[in-house]
XYZ file of C-alpha atoms in Angstrom:
172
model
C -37.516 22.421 -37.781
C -36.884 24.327 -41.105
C -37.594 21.530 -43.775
C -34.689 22.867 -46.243
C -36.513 26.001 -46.301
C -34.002 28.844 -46.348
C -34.162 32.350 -45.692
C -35.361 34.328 -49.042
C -36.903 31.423 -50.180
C -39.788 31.272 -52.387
C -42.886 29.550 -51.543
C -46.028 28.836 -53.201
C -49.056 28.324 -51.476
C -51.769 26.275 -53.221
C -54.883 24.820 -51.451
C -57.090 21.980 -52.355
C -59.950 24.579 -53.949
C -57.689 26.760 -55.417
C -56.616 27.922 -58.813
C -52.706 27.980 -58.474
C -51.776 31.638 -59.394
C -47.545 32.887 -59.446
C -47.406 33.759 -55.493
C -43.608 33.956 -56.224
C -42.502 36.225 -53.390
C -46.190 36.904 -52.283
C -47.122 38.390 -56.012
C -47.613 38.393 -59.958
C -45.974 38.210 -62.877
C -47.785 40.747 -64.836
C -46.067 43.051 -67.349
C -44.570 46.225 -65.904
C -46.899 48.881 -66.534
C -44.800 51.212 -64.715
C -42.341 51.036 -67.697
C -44.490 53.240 -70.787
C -42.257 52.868 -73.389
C -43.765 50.013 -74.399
C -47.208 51.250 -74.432
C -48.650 50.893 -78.088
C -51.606 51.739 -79.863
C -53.364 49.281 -82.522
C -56.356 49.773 -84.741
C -58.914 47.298 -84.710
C -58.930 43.980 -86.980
C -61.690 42.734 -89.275
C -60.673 39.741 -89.121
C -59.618 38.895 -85.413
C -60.322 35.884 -83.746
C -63.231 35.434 -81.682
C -61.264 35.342 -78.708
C -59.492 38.810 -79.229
C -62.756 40.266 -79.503
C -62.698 43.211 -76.881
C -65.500 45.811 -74.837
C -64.925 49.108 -74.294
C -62.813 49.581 -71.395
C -60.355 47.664 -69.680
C -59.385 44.175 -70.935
C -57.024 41.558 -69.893
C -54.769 38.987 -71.767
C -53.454 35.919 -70.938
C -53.055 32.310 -72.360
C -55.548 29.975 -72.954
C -54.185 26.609 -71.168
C -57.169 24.397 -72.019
C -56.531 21.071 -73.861
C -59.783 21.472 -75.394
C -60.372 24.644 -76.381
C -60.069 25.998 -79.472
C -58.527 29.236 -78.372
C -56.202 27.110 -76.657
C -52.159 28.149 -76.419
C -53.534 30.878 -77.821
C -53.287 35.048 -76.112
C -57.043 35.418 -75.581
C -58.592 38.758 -74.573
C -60.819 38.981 -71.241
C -63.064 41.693 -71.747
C -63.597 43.405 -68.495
C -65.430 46.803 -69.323
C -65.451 49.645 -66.809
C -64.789 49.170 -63.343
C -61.996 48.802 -60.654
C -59.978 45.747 -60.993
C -56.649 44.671 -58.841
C -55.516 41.839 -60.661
C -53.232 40.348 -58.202
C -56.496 40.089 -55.511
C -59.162 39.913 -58.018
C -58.582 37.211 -60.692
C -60.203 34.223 -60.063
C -61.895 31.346 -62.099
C -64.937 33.454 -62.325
C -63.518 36.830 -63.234
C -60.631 35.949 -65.893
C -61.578 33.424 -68.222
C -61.154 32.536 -71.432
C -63.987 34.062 -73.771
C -64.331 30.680 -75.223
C -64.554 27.722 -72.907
C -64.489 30.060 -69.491
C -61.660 28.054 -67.699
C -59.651 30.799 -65.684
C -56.857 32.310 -67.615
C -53.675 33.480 -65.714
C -54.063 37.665 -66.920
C -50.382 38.451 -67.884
C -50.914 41.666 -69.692
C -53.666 44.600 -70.175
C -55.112 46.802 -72.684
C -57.910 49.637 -73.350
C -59.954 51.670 -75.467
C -62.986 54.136 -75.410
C -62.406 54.717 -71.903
C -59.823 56.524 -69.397
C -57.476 54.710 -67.262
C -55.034 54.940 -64.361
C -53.513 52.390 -61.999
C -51.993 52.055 -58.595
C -49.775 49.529 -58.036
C -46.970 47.811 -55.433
C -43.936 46.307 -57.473
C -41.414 43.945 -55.592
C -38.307 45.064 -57.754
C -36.268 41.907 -57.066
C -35.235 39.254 -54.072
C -34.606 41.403 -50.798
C -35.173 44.650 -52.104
C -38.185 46.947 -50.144
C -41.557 46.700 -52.680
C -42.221 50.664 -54.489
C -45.393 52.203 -54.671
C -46.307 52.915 -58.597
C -49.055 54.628 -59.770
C -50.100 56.890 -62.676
C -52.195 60.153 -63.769
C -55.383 59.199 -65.945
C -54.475 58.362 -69.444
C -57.110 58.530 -72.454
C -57.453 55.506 -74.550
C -59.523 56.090 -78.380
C -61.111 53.889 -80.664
C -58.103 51.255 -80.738
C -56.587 48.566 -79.018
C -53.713 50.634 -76.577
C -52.112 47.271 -74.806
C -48.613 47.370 -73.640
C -45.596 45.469 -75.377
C -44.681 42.706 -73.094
C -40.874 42.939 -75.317
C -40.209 46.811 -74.837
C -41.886 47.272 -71.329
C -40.869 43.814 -69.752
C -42.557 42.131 -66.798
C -42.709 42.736 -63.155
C -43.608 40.940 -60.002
C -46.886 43.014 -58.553
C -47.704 42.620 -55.161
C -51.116 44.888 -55.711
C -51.780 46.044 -59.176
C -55.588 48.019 -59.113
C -56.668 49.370 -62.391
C -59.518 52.234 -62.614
C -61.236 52.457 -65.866
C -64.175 54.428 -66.449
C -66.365 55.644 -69.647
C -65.848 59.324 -69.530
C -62.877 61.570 -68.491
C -62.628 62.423 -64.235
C -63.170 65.653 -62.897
C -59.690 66.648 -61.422
């Protein structure tokens, strides 16, 4: 019995003690770090909100969908510091919240600073088509906000998406 499900259909899979994430074809929307041309580099604000307050190292960004937040609607920043994070596996109500209320926040995007930074990554490129392998060389973020434009670089369907971020620059 197929229930109207069709080949190449998508499913989503949600569970009476789960957080529903995007599973759309067994993934994430996240933006396509593969694609650098959007990769920018801000200074820092004096007068930032206090949920785009960041830590060294790797943070996250994603919207705040709490009706009673204060932060909410609003791109918040998930300060995740130094460590290795795959945000497809990883993100959970207890790892990506908002800075404010600490309800789980979907991460859509990334950025860094004071730190060095690579990835490794599976991308499902679209409906039927094999996932690709993407990863990069370490790349040095300064003192400012480096976070990827979600207009210029677009956004992707991840399937695995680990970041490594770490304080001072690898030995090769």
């Amino acid at each position: 019995m197929s229930y109207g499900v069709e080949d190449g259909s998508e499913l989503e899979a949600i569970g009476p003690n789960m957080t529903t994430k995007n599973f759309g074809n067994f993934g994430m929307k996240f933006v396509d770090i593969s694609n650098t041309e959007g990769l920018k580099r801000r200074e820092w604000s004096k007068t930032a909100p206090e949920w785009r307050r960041c830590r060294h190292g790797l943070c996250l960004e994603g919207i705040c969908t709490n009706s009673t937040c204060k932060a909410r609607g609003q791109l918040v920043i998930i300060p995740m510091g130094y460590k290795e994070f795959d945000v497809v596996r990883d993100a959970n109500s207890s790892t990506t919240v908002c800075p404010i209320c600490k309800i789980f926040v979907e991460p859509e995007n990334c950025g860094f600073n004071n730190c060095w930074w690579r990835f490794d990554g599976v991308k499902q490129e679209g409906p039927g088509i094999s996932p690709k392998q993407y990863s990069s060389n370490w790349k040095q973020a300064d003192d400012a906000f480096h976070y990827f434009d979600k207009e210029m670089s677009g956004m992707a369907t991840w399937r695995k998406l680990e970041f490594k971020v770490v304080k001072n620059k690898p030995v090769q």
